[in-house]
Amino acid sequence: MTVRILVLNGPNLNLLGTRQPEIYGADTLEEIQRRLEQHFAGRDVELRFHQSNHEGEIIEQIHQARTWANGIVLNPGAYSHYSVAIRDAISSVNLPVVEVHLSNIHAREAFRHNLVITPVCVGSVVGFGWRSYLWGIEALLAHLSR
Amino acid sequence: MTVRILVLNGPNLNLLGTRQPEIYGADTLEEIQRRLEQHFAGRDVELRFHQSNHEGEIIEQIHQARTWANGIVLNPGAYSHYSVAIRDAISSVNLPVVEVHLSNIHAREAFRHNLVITPVCVGSVVGFGWRSYLWGIEALLAHLSR
Amino acid sequence: MTVRILVLNGPNLNLLGTRQPEIYGADTLEEIQRRLEQHFAGRDVELRFHQSNHEGEIIEQIHQARTWANGIVLNPGAYSHYSVAIRDAISSVNLPVVEVHLSNIHAREAFRHNLVITPVCVGSVVGFGWRSYLWGIEALLAHLSR
Amino acid sequence: MTVRILVLNGPNLNLLGTRQPEIYGADTLEEIQRRLEQHFAGRDVELRFHQSNHEGEIIEQIHQARTWANGIVLNPGAYSHYSVAIRDAISSVNLPVVEVHLSNIHAREAFRHNLVITPVCVGSVVGFGWRSYLWGIEALLAHLSR
Amino acid sequence: MTVRILVLNGPNLNLLGTRQPEIYGADTLEEIQRRLEQHFAGRDVELRFHQSNHEGEIIEQIHQARTWANGIVLNPGAYSHYSVAIRDAISSVNLPVVEVHLSNIHAREAFRHNLVITPVCVGSVVGFGWRSYLWGIEALLAHLSR
Amino acid sequence: MTVRILVLNGPNLNLLGTRQPEIYGADTLEEIQRRLEQHFAGRDVELRFHQSNHEGEIIEQIHQARTWANGIVLNPGAYSHYSVAIRDAISSVNLPVVEVHLSNIHAREAFRHNLVITPVCVGSVVGFGWRSYLWGIEALLAHLSR
Amino acid sequence: MTVRILVLNGPNLNLLGTRQPEIYGADTLEEIQRRLEQHFAGRDVELRFHQSNHEGEIIEQIHQARTWANGIVLNPGAYSHYSVAIRDAISSVNLPVVEVHLSNIHAREAFRHNLVITPVCVGSVVGFGWRSYLWGIEALLAHLSR
Amino acid sequence: MTVRILVLNGPNLNLLGTRQPEIYGADTLEEIQRRLEQHFAGRDVELRFHQSNHEGEIIEQIHQARTWANGIVLNPGAYSHYSVAIRDAISSVNLPVVEVHLSNIHAREAFRHNLVITPVCVGSVVGFGWRSYLWGIEALLAHLSR
Amino acid sequence: MTVRILVLNGPNLNLLGTRQPEIYGADTLEEIQRRLEQHFAGRDVELRFHQSNHEGEIIEQIHQARTWANGIVLNPGAYSHYSVAIRDAISSVNLPVVEVHLSNIHAREAFRHNLVITPVCVGSVVGFGWRSYLWGIEALLAHLSR
Amino acid sequence: MTVRILVLNGPNLNLLGTRQPEIYGADTLEEIQRRLEQHFAGRDVELRFHQSNHEGEIIEQIHQARTWANGIVLNPGAYSHYSVAIRDAISSVNLPVVEVHLSNIHAREAFRHNLVITPVCVGSVVGFGWRSYLWGIEALLAHLSR
Amino acid sequence: MTVRILVLNGPNLNLLGTRQPEIYGADTLEEIQRRLEQHFAGRDVELRFHQSNHEGEIIEQIHQARTWANGIVLNPGAYSHYSVAIRDAISSVNLPVVEVHLSNIHAREAFRHNLVITPVCVGSVVGFGWRSYLWGIEALLAHLSR
Amino acid sequence: MTVRILVLNGPNLNLLGTRQPEIYGADTLEEIQRRLEQHFAGRDVELRFHQSNHEGEIIEQIHQARTWANGIVLNPGAYSHYSVAIRDAISSVNLPVVEVHLSNIHAREAFRHNLVITPVCVGSVVGFGWRSYLWGIEALLAHLSR
C-alpha cells in the first residue's frame, strides 16, 4: 500500500537558495523536492509538498492531512520557537510528525533553542541541509511500518 | 433592542469533537453553536459564530465587529499565550470582550499559564466545556446591560 | 435531591462594599448572598455561605464540607496567589471546586497572575463582579449533574 | 482631639527579648510598649497595642481599626515577605499605615528583601530597634496632621 | 530523665487516610500516633501530638514548647514551601527541630522543592510514610543525647 | 533614478485614528500616507503603502519587495515583540529595513520592550507619531545613497 | 560634646521643590535644611549639608567625613539602585549611616525596589517627605548614644 | 522665535572617529557638530553642543538647560543602560528629550538592550550614524512646534 | 532471607574525619562503617560499602548492584547537585534507593539546594551525621519488607 | 577508501534493553550494533563501537579518534545536559560529530531540554530508537563526502 | 625603549590600609606604589599611578593614556560590576588592559561575580593583595613584548 | 626548604598546541612544563605536573597532594563551570590553590562566566597563555612565604 506523506514547510523557506546560503545552503525548495522525489522514486511512497508563510495555513494543512496522509515531515521554520497553535494542531490530529531543520539551530541565536513544537513530534532531524528531509522521511516511514 | 454578540473561536477549535476529547470533550463546534442558539432562543440576542486558524483573520473579525456587534465572546485557543496582536486588536475597538476556554488551562502545561489577552478583557470563564461559552455570553449580556 | 453548595469567601471579602469600590464594586457580601439566594430560590439548591480571614479556617471549612456538601464555590481572595495549604485541602477532599473572583485579577498587579489553587479546581469565573458567583454556581451544578 | 493609633505586631514578636537577641535586641514587647507610652504620655495620643501570630487576626485587627483608629503602625514580621492578604486588608480600609521593623531586613537573607506590604503603606522605618516604633508613630502623627 | 518531644503536624494532615492515599498512604494520623507510642513505649520518651491547620497556632505551639519540650518533630505540610513565619518561630525558640514528610516532596511539583523551614532545622527525613516520623524522633533523641 | 520604498504596516494599524488616540494620535493611516506623499512629492522617490494584519502576508510583502523595492520602512506593530518569522524574512532578502513606531514603546508595558526584529534592521525611529515614518524614510534614503 | 552629622544628598535633589512635586513635595532642599536646623537648634548637634550629582563626589564626602563627623544621614537618590561604589565607600569608613528617602520607593517602579546601599546602613526611613530626614537624624543620634 | 536645543553627548563620544570606526563611523564629534550647524543654518534654531564623560556633569547640564533651552537631544552612550540618575534628571526638568544613538544598539550585546532612560524621553532615533542627530533634532523641533 | 544493601559513597567522602569536621563531623568513613555493621549485627542484613570519587564508577556500582543487592543507600556528595547520569543510572535499575547526607545541605550554599537525584529515590535522610546512614538503612529495610 | 566512524555511547546505555524499555525500547546495545553492522555491511564503512559511563573516558575516546576516525556518532546520554568538558573535547579535535538520542528528549523533563554539546556538532537525530544511529551515520557519511 | 604603563585605581582604593584590612590588607596605596617602583627599578619600565573615585575621570585617564602609555593595569574597584562606560572607554582606545583585584571577588557577595569590564581586557589577576598588581604588570609587559 | 607544588591540569589540556590554537595558543603542555621548569630552575621549588580528563582523578590528585605538596596550581578546564565535587575536594584538604586559565574565559561564551571552584581558591590568573601558570606559581609561592 502506498504511504502518503505531507512534506510541509514554514515561513521563508520559499526563498531557499537565495536566502542566507551560508546558513541554509544553495538548494532551492524545488531542487530539494526533486531530489527527494528521485530518492523515493522506486518505493511505494507518495510525497506531497506544501510551503506556507502563514501560521493559519500550516495549521489547516495539518488538519487536512488527516483525510489523506499517513504522516507529516514538518520544517516549521521560525514558528518552531513560538507557535503553540501549530503544536496544538499536531496534538489535534492523529498523525505522526517528524520535525526537520536545514541548519543546526542549536548552534545559532539563543532564542532558536526554545522549541515549542518538538515535544509533540516523534523526533527530529536537525542540521544536515536537504538531507534532514531525506532522513526525516525515512524515520517517518520506519515509524509507520512498526 | 437586540444584543448582537460575536462568538469568535481561534485555532484548532474547528476540530472539536475529534481533537483530544479527554481534554476538550466530545462536542463539535457545531453542536456547541446549536446548544447556545437553543439556550438563547427566546431572548433578544443574536449570536454570530466565527472560527479561524489565522491570527490575522481573528484580528479582522474583531475590527469588523465594531460595525455591528455589542460585544465579543472569544476563545483565542493557543493564541492566548503569545498573540499581542490580538490583544492590541481588542484595545483598538471599543467593545467588551469575555475570554472563554473549554479546558482548565491553569491545570495544564506551564506555558499555558501565560495569558497575554486576558488583561484587556472584562473577565474570563475557564474550564467548564461548552458551558464556558454559555456563562461567558451571560456575563457579557449582564455587562452590556449595566 | 437537593444539591448543597458551600460558597466560601477568603480574606478581606467581609469588607466588600466599602473596600476599594472602584475595583470590587459597591455590593456588600450580604447583598451578594441575598441575590444569589433569590436567584436559586425555585431550584433544588441549598447555598451555605461562609467567610473567613483565616487561612486555617478556610482549610477546615473545606474539610468539613466533605460531610455535607456536593461542591464548593471558592473566592480565595489574596490566598489565591500563595496558599499551597488551601490547594492541598482541596486535593485532600473529594469535592469539585469552582474558583471565582470579583475583579479581573489578570489585569491587576503581576503578583496576582500567579494562581496556585486554580490547577486543582474544575474551572474559574473571573472578573464579573457578583455574577462571577452566579455563573460559578451554575457551572458547579452543571458539573455535578454530569 | 485625641489621635488614636493601633500598634500592631505580627508573628513571633511576642517572644521579643528571648528571640535571637543578637538580631532583635533584649527588650520585650511589653518594655517597648511601656517606653512608647511614656514617650507619648504628655501628648494627645492614644496607643493601643496588639500582637498576633495569626495572619487572619492581623487582618481583622486592621478591619476593626476602621471603627476607632486614625492610623496604624504595623510590624508585620515574617508576613512582610508574602502576605498579600494583609496587603489587601490595608487597601480595603481607609487608614494610613506606617511599616516598622526592629532589624535592618535589607541586611539579612535575600528572601527578606521582598516586601509585599510596603507599597500600600505611607512609608517605613527600618533597623533602629524599639525606636523604629517611636519614629514610626511620629511619622504617622505628622502624616495625620497634614 | 524523660525526654519530651512535640510531634507537630501542619495543614490537612488531619485528613490522613482519606486524603490522596496514593500519595500519603492509608494510615490516619491517630494510627500513626498509636504506632509511634507503641514503638517508644519502653523508652523514657514522652510524645505529645498536635495538629493544626492554622499557621498561627503552629507558631504558638512552637512558642509554648519552650516551656516543656526538649525538641520538636515537625511536619509543616504545605507551609514548608512559604511560611517564613514558622521558620522565624523556630529561630525564636531554643529547641532542636527535625522536619519530616510522608511523601517524597522532591519527586512532586516544582513548587514543593522550595523549602523555607529546613535551613533552620537539624535535619530532615523525607518520603518513608509514617516511618519518617519514627526515624525523625530517633534522630532527635540522638541529637539530644549528644 | 527613482528610489522605490515599501512602507509596510502591521496589525491593527488600519484602525489608526480611531484606535486609542491618546497613544497613537488622531491621524488615520490614509492621512499619514497623504502627508508622506506630499512631503516627498518633488523628490525622486516612489512610496508604495501596504498594511496587513496577517503575519504571513507581511512576510510575503517583504519577499516580493526584492523584485521592485530599494528598501523597506516597517512598522511591525505588535509583531515586533514575537515574530521571529518576520525577522527571518528580513534576513532572507537583501534589502535595508528601517523600523518605525508611532508611540514610544519603551514607555509602555514591559512586554513591549522585547524587540525581536530590530536587530536585523538598519535602525529605528520611535515615538514621534506620523513623523516616525517621515524620518524613517529619510534615514532609509540616506542609507541607500551611501 | 557636640555630635557632628553629615546630611548628604545625591543626584537631582538640588531640584527639590520644582522637581515632580506630586512625588517629592514642594519643599526645596534649602527649606528642608532650615527646618532641620531649627528643629535641632537647642541640642548639641551640628548638621553639615552637602548635595552632589556626582557619584565620585559623594564617595569622597563619605571618605572626608571620617575626619570630622560622627555619622551620616544619606539620601542616595537614584544611586540607591546601582552604586556599589557608594556602598563600598560606606564599608570603607567607620561611620554609622542612616539611609533616607522622601518618597515611598517601594510603591514606585520595580527597578527602585533594588537597594544596593541599604545592607551596609544601620537602618532606613522611607516615605515621609522632609521628616524622613528628621527621624533619620534622630535615629542616628540614638544609635550614637548607645 | 529662536528654538534653543542642547545636543548632549555622553561618555567616550569625544573619541568619535578614532573609536571603533566599524561600529561608530569615521566622523569626529566636531565634524558631526559642523554638519548639523550647516544643516540648520538657515532656520531659526540654536544648537549648543556639550560632551561629558561624567554622569554628574550630564545631570547638571540637563538641570541648567531648564534656564535656556527648549529641548534636549541626548546620546547617553553607555549610561543608557544603567543611569537611573540621568533618567531622574530628565523627569526633574520640564523639557522634552529625544534619545539618539549612532549604532543600532539592538543589534549588539544583550546588555545594550536594557534602556533605562528611553521611557522618559519623547522618542528615539537609533542606528543612522550622525544622521540620528539630524532626525533627532528635526523630531524635537516638530514636537516643540505642536 | 538475608537482605543485601549497597552503601555507596560519592566524592570526597573518603576524607571524612579530616575534611571540614565542623561540617561533616570527626568520624572517618571506616568508623561509620564499623558502627553500622555493629548496629545491624544481629539482624539478617548484609551491608557492602563502596566509595568512589568517579561519577562513572558510581554509575557502574549502581548497575552491578542489580545482580546482588536488594537496595541502595546512597550519599552522592557533590554529585547530588548536577549528576543527571547518576539519576539515570538509578532509573535504569530496578532497585529502591535512599539518599542520605551527613550535613543539612538545605542550610548551606544555595547551589546545594538543587537536588537532581532525589526525585528518583524512595526518600531521603539529611543532616544527622553518621546516623543519617543508620536511619537510611532502616528506611530501606522497611521499604523492602512491604 | 574506507570511512572509519566511531559510534560512541555515554552513561547507562550499556543497560539498554533492560533500562526503562517504555522510553528506550527493548533493544540491547549489542543488537543495535549488530543491526548497524548489517546495514552498512556492503558499503566501505568501518564502525567501531564504544560505550563508557565515564566522562573522562568519553573525552579520551574523542581525542584518540583523531588518529584513526573520519567522524563520530555520539549519544552522550545524560552528559548532553551538563558536560562542557565533552563539548570542549569535540572543539579540540578536527572531526565532524553527529549527536543522536534514542528517545525524544524534548518531550521529557525540562532539564533534558538544555543541550550543551549540540552547538559544536554538525547536527542531531533525535527520537527514533536504534534508527537514530542509522540516520546519524548516514548523515555523517553524507557530510564527509561533501 | 622604555615601556610606559598606567596603573589606574578606581573608587575607595585611596582608603587602602584603613579600609576593611581583613579583606584588602594593611598596605596603603602609596606603599603598594613604592614596592612596585622598587620591583621594576632596574627594568626599562615607567609606571604612572592614578586613583580616582569618579567614573568620568577614570574614563578620561584611559582616553589620555592613548597619547603616552603602552598599556594599562586597571583595578576598577566597585565599577567592575556595572560601569559599561569604562568598558566602552577601553574598547575605544587601542591599548591592552589587564584587570587586577586585591581580594578574591569570586569568594564575596554574588553581585561581585558580575564582571562587565573583564571581557574587553587581555586577562585578570585576582586575589593576591598588592602582588595582583605585580603580576598584572608582568603580564602586561609580556603581552607587549610579543 | 624546598617548596613542592602540584601543577594540575583538567580535561582536554593534553591536546594543547593542536586544540583551537587561536584560543589556547600553539604551545603544547610539555613545552609549557619545560618553560616553567627552566624558569624556576635556580629556585628551591619542585614542580610536579599532572593532567587528567577524569573528574574523579583530579579529585584524587588533590587528596594525595595533602601528603607531599605545599600548594596547588589548578587549571580545571571545563570543570571550572560545574564541578562542585572538585570544589569540595579543595575544601576538604588544607592546601592553598591558585586557579589559572590560558584564555580569558570572561570574553567567551556566557556559560564560561559561571565559576564554581574559584570561591574556594586563594585567587586566579586568567588570560595570559602559558604565563598564567608562571604567575600562578609565583602567586602561590608568595602566599606560602607569608
PDB file of N, CA, C and O in Angstrom, chain C residues 9-19 27-30 50-54 75 102 133, chain D residues 56 59-64 66 85 88-89 92-93:
ATOM      1  N   ASN C   9     -15.708  32.288  51.141  1.00  0.00           N
ATOM      2  CA  ASN C   9     -15.005  33.528  50.812  1.00  0.00           C
ATOM      3  C   ASN C   9     -13.790  33.741  51.706  1.00  0.00           C
ATOM      4  O   ASN C   9     -13.870  33.553  52.915  1.00  0.00           O
ATOM      5  N   GLY C  10     -12.713  34.191  51.114  1.00  0.00           N
ATOM      6  CA  GLY C  10     -11.456  34.367  51.816  1.00  0.00           C
ATOM      7  C   GLY C  10     -11.248  35.757  52.393  1.00  0.00           C
ATOM      8  O   GLY C  10     -12.221  36.501  52.593  1.00  0.00           O
ATOM      9  N   PRO C  11     -10.022  36.128  52.643  1.00  0.00           N
ATOM     10  CA  PRO C  11      -9.690  37.324  53.416  1.00  0.00           C
ATOM     11  C   PRO C  11     -10.145  38.621  52.768  1.00  0.00           C
ATOM     12  O   PRO C  11     -10.079  38.779  51.549  1.00  0.00           O
ATOM     13  N   ASN C  12     -10.605  39.536  53.618  1.00  0.00           N
ATOM     14  CA  ASN C  12     -11.000  40.900  53.261  1.00  0.00           C
ATOM     15  C   ASN C  12     -12.331  40.981  52.538  1.00  0.00           C
ATOM     16  O   ASN C  12     -12.832  42.091  52.323  1.00  0.00           O
ATOM     17  N   LEU C  13     -12.924  39.839  52.194  1.00  0.00           N
ATOM     18  CA  LEU C  13     -14.182  39.904  51.454  1.00  0.00           C
ATOM     19  C   LEU C  13     -15.329  40.332  52.365  1.00  0.00           C
ATOM     20  O   LEU C  13     -16.372  40.774  51.879  1.00  0.00           O
ATOM     21  N   ASN C  14     -15.158  40.243  53.693  1.00  0.00           N
ATOM     22  CA  ASN C  14     -16.157  40.796  54.617  1.00  0.00           C
ATOM     23  C   ASN C  14     -16.262  42.314  54.497  1.00  0.00           C
ATOM     24  O   ASN C  14     -17.245  42.901  54.899  1.00  0.00           O
ATOM     25  N   LEU C  15     -15.288  42.963  53.918  1.00  0.00           N
ATOM     26  CA  LEU C  15     -15.326  44.417  53.766  1.00  0.00           C
ATOM     27  C   LEU C  15     -15.941  44.862  52.449  1.00  0.00           C
ATOM     28  O   LEU C  15     -15.989  46.059  52.167  1.00  0.00           O
ATOM     29  N   LEU C  16     -16.383  43.911  51.654  1.00  0.00           N
ATOM     30  CA  LEU C  16     -16.972  44.262  50.353  1.00  0.00           C
ATOM     31  C   LEU C  16     -17.997  45.382  50.496  1.00  0.00           C
ATOM     32  O   LEU C  16     -18.800  45.378  51.427  1.00  0.00           O
ATOM     33  N   GLY C  17     -17.971  46.290  49.538  1.00  0.00           N
ATOM     34  CA  GLY C  17     -18.892  47.425  49.571  1.00  0.00           C
ATOM     35  C   GLY C  17     -18.153  48.670  50.015  1.00  0.00           C
ATOM     36  O   GLY C  17     -18.298  49.733  49.424  1.00  0.00           O
ATOM     37  N   THR C  18     -17.330  48.507  51.038  1.00  0.00           N
ATOM     38  CA  THR C  18     -16.525  49.655  51.475  1.00  0.00           C
ATOM     39  C   THR C  18     -15.116  49.564  50.911  1.00  0.00           C
ATOM     40  O   THR C  18     -14.444  50.574  50.753  1.00  0.00           O
ATOM     41  N   ARG C  19     -14.671  48.335  50.594  1.00  0.00           N
ATOM     42  CA  ARG C  19     -13.299  48.107  50.121  1.00  0.00           C
ATOM     43  C   ARG C  19     -13.132  48.488  48.657  1.00  0.00           C
ATOM     44  O   ARG C  19     -13.809  47.919  47.812  1.00  0.00           O
ATOM     45  N   ASP C  27     -21.357  46.429  46.147  1.00  0.00           N
ATOM     46  CA  ASP C  27     -22.169  45.441  46.861  1.00  0.00           C
ATOM     47  C   ASP C  27     -21.448  44.931  48.103  1.00  0.00           C
ATOM     48  O   ASP C  27     -20.250  44.672  48.070  1.00  0.00           O
ATOM     49  N   THR C  28     -22.223  44.728  49.188  1.00  0.00           N
ATOM     50  CA  THR C  28     -21.670  44.025  50.345  1.00  0.00           C
ATOM     51  C   THR C  28     -21.830  42.525  50.123  1.00  0.00           C
ATOM     52  O   THR C  28     -22.584  42.076  49.255  1.00  0.00           O
ATOM     53  N   LEU C  29     -21.096  41.759  50.935  1.00  0.00           N
ATOM     54  CA  LEU C  29     -21.172  40.308  50.815  1.00  0.00           C
ATOM     55  C   LEU C  29     -22.594  39.820  51.109  1.00  0.00           C
ATOM     56  O   LEU C  29     -23.085  38.871  50.501  1.00  0.00           O
ATOM     57  N   GLU C  30     -23.283  40.524  52.033  1.00  0.00           N
ATOM     58  CA  GLU C  30     -24.652  40.139  52.378  1.00  0.00           C
ATOM     59  C   GLU C  30     -25.584  40.351  51.181  1.00  0.00           C
ATOM     60  O   GLU C  30     -26.464  39.532  50.904  1.00  0.00           O
ATOM     61  N   HIS C  50     -19.964  31.182  53.836  1.00  0.00           N
ATOM     62  CA  HIS C  50     -19.001  31.338  54.917  1.00  0.00           C
ATOM     63  C   HIS C  50     -17.872  32.251  54.449  1.00  0.00           C
ATOM     64  O   HIS C  50     -17.414  32.151  53.322  1.00  0.00           O
ATOM     65  N   GLN C  51     -17.466  33.138  55.362  1.00  0.00           N
ATOM     66  CA  GLN C  51     -16.321  33.998  55.055  1.00  0.00           C
ATOM     67  C   GLN C  51     -15.333  33.902  56.193  1.00  0.00           C
ATOM     68  O   GLN C  51     -15.715  33.847  57.366  1.00  0.00           O
ATOM     69  N   SER C  52     -14.057  33.862  55.863  1.00  0.00           N
ATOM     70  CA  SER C  52     -13.045  33.877  56.921  1.00  0.00           C
ATOM     71  C   SER C  52     -11.781  34.552  56.416  1.00  0.00           C
ATOM     72  O   SER C  52     -11.395  34.392  55.264  1.00  0.00           O
ATOM     73  N   ASN C  53     -11.158  35.283  57.325  1.00  0.00           N
ATOM     74  CA  ASN C  53      -9.852  35.860  57.008  1.00  0.00           C
ATOM     75  C   ASN C  53      -8.722  34.898  57.368  1.00  0.00           C
ATOM     76  O   ASN C  53      -7.567  35.184  57.093  1.00  0.00           O
ATOM     77  N   HIS C  54      -9.052  33.764  57.979  1.00  0.00           N
ATOM     78  CA  HIS C  54      -8.061  32.811  58.469  1.00  0.00           C
ATOM     79  C   HIS C  54      -7.815  31.705  57.450  1.00  0.00           C
ATOM     80  O   HIS C  54      -8.738  30.969  57.108  1.00  0.00           O
ATOM     81  N   ASN C  75     -13.954  31.786  46.581  1.00  0.00           N
ATOM     82  CA  ASN C  75     -13.211  33.011  46.257  1.00  0.00           C
ATOM     83  C   ASN C  75     -12.073  33.104  47.260  1.00  0.00           C
ATOM     84  O   ASN C  75     -12.272  33.576  48.376  1.00  0.00           O
ATOM     85  N   LEU C 102     -14.118  38.473  41.892  1.00  0.00           N
ATOM     86  CA  LEU C 102     -14.934  39.634  41.526  1.00  0.00           C
ATOM     87  C   LEU C 102     -14.275  40.447  40.426  1.00  0.00           C
ATOM     88  O   LEU C 102     -14.897  40.804  39.436  1.00  0.00           O
ATOM     89  N   TYR C 133     -19.985  34.765  41.015  1.00  0.00           N
ATOM     90  CA  TYR C 133     -20.541  33.721  41.880  1.00  0.00           C
ATOM     91  C   TYR C 133     -21.708  33.019  41.188  1.00  0.00           C
ATOM     92  O   TYR C 133     -21.844  31.801  41.243  1.00  0.00           O
TER      93      TYR C 133
ATOM     94  N   GLY D  56      -4.879  35.810  59.946  1.00  0.00           N
ATOM     95  CA  GLY D  56      -6.279  36.205  59.903  1.00  0.00           C
ATOM     96  C   GLY D  56      -6.625  37.227  60.970  1.00  0.00           C
ATOM     97  O   GLY D  56      -7.402  38.157  60.744  1.00  0.00           O
ATOM     98  N   ILE D  59      -5.395  40.622  60.006  1.00  0.00           N
ATOM     99  CA  ILE D  59      -6.330  41.180  59.031  1.00  0.00           C
ATOM    100  C   ILE D  59      -7.545  41.766  59.731  1.00  0.00           C
ATOM    101  O   ILE D  59      -7.978  42.886  59.439  1.00  0.00           O
ATOM    102  N   GLU D  60      -8.074  41.043  60.700  1.00  0.00           N
ATOM    103  CA  GLU D  60      -9.286  41.523  61.380  1.00  0.00           C
ATOM    104  C   GLU D  60      -9.005  42.715  62.277  1.00  0.00           C
ATOM    105  O   GLU D  60      -9.855  43.603  62.417  1.00  0.00           O
ATOM    106  N   GLN D  61      -7.856  42.767  62.896  1.00  0.00           N
ATOM    107  CA  GLN D  61      -7.483  43.958  63.663  1.00  0.00           C
ATOM    108  C   GLN D  61      -7.445  45.186  62.751  1.00  0.00           C
ATOM    109  O   GLN D  61      -7.876  46.273  63.132  1.00  0.00           O
ATOM    110  N   ILE D  62      -6.912  44.995  61.538  1.00  0.00           N
ATOM    111  CA  ILE D  62      -6.875  46.112  60.585  1.00  0.00           C
ATOM    112  C   ILE D  62      -8.294  46.518  60.198  1.00  0.00           C
ATOM    113  O   ILE D  62      -8.625  47.705  60.153  1.00  0.00           O
ATOM    114  N   HIS D  63      -9.163  45.526  59.966  1.00  0.00           N
ATOM    115  CA  HIS D  63     -10.563  45.810  59.635  1.00  0.00           C
ATOM    116  C   HIS D  63     -11.235  46.608  60.751  1.00  0.00           C
ATOM    117  O   HIS D  63     -11.899  47.617  60.504  1.00  0.00           O
ATOM    118  N   GLN D  64     -11.070  46.135  61.990  1.00  0.00           N
ATOM    119  CA  GLN D  64     -11.752  46.782  63.120  1.00  0.00           C
ATOM    120  C   GLN D  64     -11.211  48.178  63.400  1.00  0.00           C
ATOM    121  O   GLN D  64     -11.931  49.045  63.911  1.00  0.00           O
ATOM    122  N   ARG D  66     -10.802  50.447  61.494  1.00  0.00           N
ATOM    123  CA  ARG D  66     -11.634  51.449  60.798  1.00  0.00           C
ATOM    124  C   ARG D  66     -12.609  52.151  61.731  1.00  0.00           C
ATOM    125  O   ARG D  66     -12.979  53.299  61.519  1.00  0.00           O
ATOM    126  N   ALA D  85      -2.591  38.958  51.591  1.00  0.00           N
ATOM    127  CA  ALA D  85      -3.865  39.161  52.285  1.00  0.00           C
ATOM    128  C   ALA D  85      -3.801  40.348  53.228  1.00  0.00           C
ATOM    129  O   ALA D  85      -4.754  41.132  53.326  1.00  0.00           O
ATOM    130  N   ASP D  88      -3.886  43.418  51.109  1.00  0.00           N
ATOM    131  CA  ASP D  88      -5.250  43.719  50.672  1.00  0.00           C
ATOM    132  C   ASP D  88      -6.093  44.276  51.811  1.00  0.00           C
ATOM    133  O   ASP D  88      -6.967  45.117  51.577  1.00  0.00           O
ATOM    134  N   ALA D  89      -5.847  43.824  53.031  1.00  0.00           N
ATOM    135  CA  ALA D  89      -6.588  44.370  54.172  1.00  0.00           C
ATOM    136  C   ALA D  89      -6.317  45.862  54.302  1.00  0.00           C
ATOM    137  O   ALA D  89      -7.237  46.659  54.528  1.00  0.00           O
ATOM    138  N   SER D  92      -8.071  47.725  51.776  1.00  0.00           N
ATOM    139  CA  SER D  92      -9.523  47.666  51.982  1.00  0.00           C
ATOM    140  C   SER D  92     -10.036  48.721  52.962  1.00  0.00           C
ATOM    141  O   SER D  92     -11.207  49.081  52.918  1.00  0.00           O
ATOM    142  N   VAL D  93      -9.184  49.163  53.867  1.00  0.00           N
ATOM    143  CA  VAL D  93      -9.626  50.159  54.840  1.00  0.00           C
ATOM    144  C   VAL D  93      -9.064  51.517  54.453  1.00  0.00           C
ATOM    145  O   VAL D  93      -8.125  51.613  53.685  1.00  0.00           O
TER     146      VAL D  93
END
